[in-house]
């Protein structure tokens, strides 16, 4: 069998499972999208775009090398300082993506004498980081602190707990206070992925904590970050292969993220979050995040519903395994501050009429 024949056989399996994926270009002028993670609409904010253009003019289009070789620019330092202040940590480190930040956190702190305890619904980048780490990995039931406690008691040695702060496919939040208490009792490091934590402002936790995030969602730019103690960041700089062996974050992305963070932490940012909060309450009262799942069950039902909404001028992606567990295929609705009250009202009406 040739490699191409083998590849075609694999593609047939993907189609037969109703899991075919294709990247389709979306024209925002002809469709209302509820798919983007640009929760505060900062990717198109004039100050964010102007900062990116200015950085290209000052520093060029690319960073030209990895950070440790010749890639560090003054805006990297400015961004890292701003992230550390925002997160209330001693230092922060920027990565080219949030995915790489999670790989770094898991591989550097998941040493061979460590057990990593990972929530079963953690993001794929955490799972891949666990796979690359030398640590033993134990998966605990979703947000189940008592299950986690019993698993931690059953294992010796140094321990690390890793969780999404807001889960990317369900939009629910981790039981942070209980997790932090447990980590304090067991001297465990808590690694918190704040990628989707747009409504939750960073709070101090009693345990040793490493915070991971992305610049590509609430901040509308591109890249990732880790914030923690000075020593932890220095170890990442010296050991994280996804930091050392890749070209530095591009100047435009760095400057855009810095401008977006300044807006995020200003009164304007608070107003954007207040509008987003009102939209969330319209669609699902008291839900803690702009990610609202509409679970349909099998792949076919999710794809059919997404197609019907598309005919009505609304784009919502159908999310299927392996992104979510089998039998929980869904529409993943992502609200953004750029949506209007009438747009969300239309979505609500269509969801109830099309699923009736
Ligand atoms: C929870 C979570 N962590 C990390 C990432 C990775 O971030 P990035 O898109 O910056 O690579 C994502 C993005 O999809 C995510 O949802």
Coordinates of C-alpha atoms in Angstrom, one line a residue, residues 78-196:
X78 CA 6.8 45.8 28.6
X79 CA 4.2 43.1 27.9
X80 CA 5.6 40.7 30.5
X81 CA 5.7 43.4 33.1
X82 CA 2.1 44.4 32.4
X83 CA 1.0 40.7 32.6
X84 CA 2.8 40.2 35.9
X85 CA 1.1 43.3 37.4
X86 CA -2.3 42.2 36.1
X87 CA -1.9 38.7 37.5
X88 CA -0.3 39.8 40.8
X89 CA 2.8 37.8 40.3
X90 CA 6.5 38.5 40.4
X91 CA 7.2 37.8 36.8
X92 CA 5.6 36.7 33.5
X93 CA 6.9 35.1 30.3
X94 CA 5.3 35.5 26.8
X95 CA 5.1 32.5 24.5
X96 CA 4.3 32.3 20.8
X97 CA 0.9 30.6 21.6
X98 CA -1.1 29.6 24.6
X99 CA -0.7 26.0 23.4
X100 CA 3.1 26.3 23.8
X101 CA 2.7 27.9 27.2
X102 CA 0.8 24.9 28.5
X103 CA 3.5 22.5 26.9
X104 CA 6.1 24.5 28.8
X105 CA 4.3 24.5 32.2
X106 CA 3.6 20.8 32.1
X107 CA 7.1 19.7 30.8
X108 CA 9.1 21.9 33.1
X109 CA 7.2 21.3 36.3
X110 CA 6.0 17.8 35.5
X111 CA 9.4 16.3 36.4
X112 CA 9.9 12.5 36.8
X113 CA 9.3 12.7 40.6
X114 CA 6.0 14.5 40.2
X115 CA 2.4 13.3 39.8
X116 CA 0.2 15.6 37.7
X117 CA -3.5 15.5 38.5
X118 CA -5.5 16.7 35.5
X119 CA -9.2 17.5 35.2
X120 CA -10.8 15.1 32.6
X121 CA -12.1 18.1 30.6
X122 CA -8.9 20.1 30.4
X123 CA -7.9 21.6 27.1
X124 CA -6.0 19.6 24.5
X125 CA -2.8 21.7 25.0
X126 CA -2.7 20.7 28.7
X127 CA -3.3 17.0 27.7
X128 CA -0.5 17.2 25.2
X129 CA 1.8 18.9 27.8
X130 CA 1.0 16.0 30.2
X131 CA 1.9 13.5 27.4
X132 CA 5.3 15.2 26.9
X133 CA 6.1 15.6 30.6
X134 CA 8.2 13.0 32.5
X135 CA 5.6 13.0 35.4
X136 CA 3.1 10.3 36.1
X137 CA -0.4 11.6 35.0
X138 CA -3.6 10.9 36.9
X139 CA -6.9 12.2 35.5
X140 CA -9.7 13.2 38.0
X141 CA -13.4 13.5 37.4
X142 CA -14.5 16.9 36.1
X143 CA -14.4 19.5 38.9
X144 CA -14.8 16.7 41.5
X145 CA -12.6 17.9 44.4
X146 CA -13.4 14.8 46.6
X147 CA -12.3 12.5 43.8
X148 CA -9.1 14.5 43.4
X149 CA -8.5 14.5 47.2
X150 CA -8.7 10.6 47.2
X151 CA -6.4 10.3 44.3
X152 CA -3.9 12.7 45.8
X153 CA -4.0 10.8 49.1
X154 CA -3.2 7.6 47.2
X155 CA 0.0 8.9 45.7
X156 CA 3.3 9.9 47.3
X157 CA 5.8 12.5 46.2
X158 CA 5.5 16.0 44.8
X159 CA 2.1 16.8 43.3
X160 CA 0.8 19.3 40.7
X161 CA -2.9 20.0 39.9
X162 CA -3.8 21.4 36.6
X163 CA -7.1 22.8 35.5
X164 CA -8.8 25.1 33.1
X165 CA -10.2 28.1 35.1
X166 CA -13.1 28.2 32.6
X167 CA -13.6 25.1 30.6
X168 CA -13.4 25.7 26.9
X169 CA -16.3 23.6 25.7
X170 CA -18.8 23.8 28.6
X171 CA -18.0 27.3 29.8
X172 CA -18.3 26.2 33.4
X173 CA -15.7 27.2 36.0
X174 CA -13.3 25.2 38.2
X175 CA -14.0 25.1 42.0
X176 CA -10.9 27.3 42.6
X177 CA -11.2 28.0 46.3
X178 CA -11.6 24.3 47.1
X179 CA -8.8 23.3 44.7
X180 CA -6.5 26.0 46.2
X181 CA -7.3 24.7 49.8
X182 CA -6.5 21.1 48.8
X183 CA -3.3 22.2 47.1
X184 CA -2.3 24.1 50.2
X185 CA -2.9 21.1 52.4
X186 CA -0.8 18.8 50.1
X187 CA 1.9 21.4 49.2
X188 CA 0.8 20.9 45.6
X189 CA 1.5 23.4 42.8
X190 CA -1.8 24.6 41.2
X191 CA -1.5 25.3 37.5
X192 CA -4.4 27.4 36.3
X193 CA -5.2 27.9 32.6
X194 CA -7.0 31.2 32.4
X195 CA -7.4 31.2 28.6
X196 CA -11.2 31.8 28.8

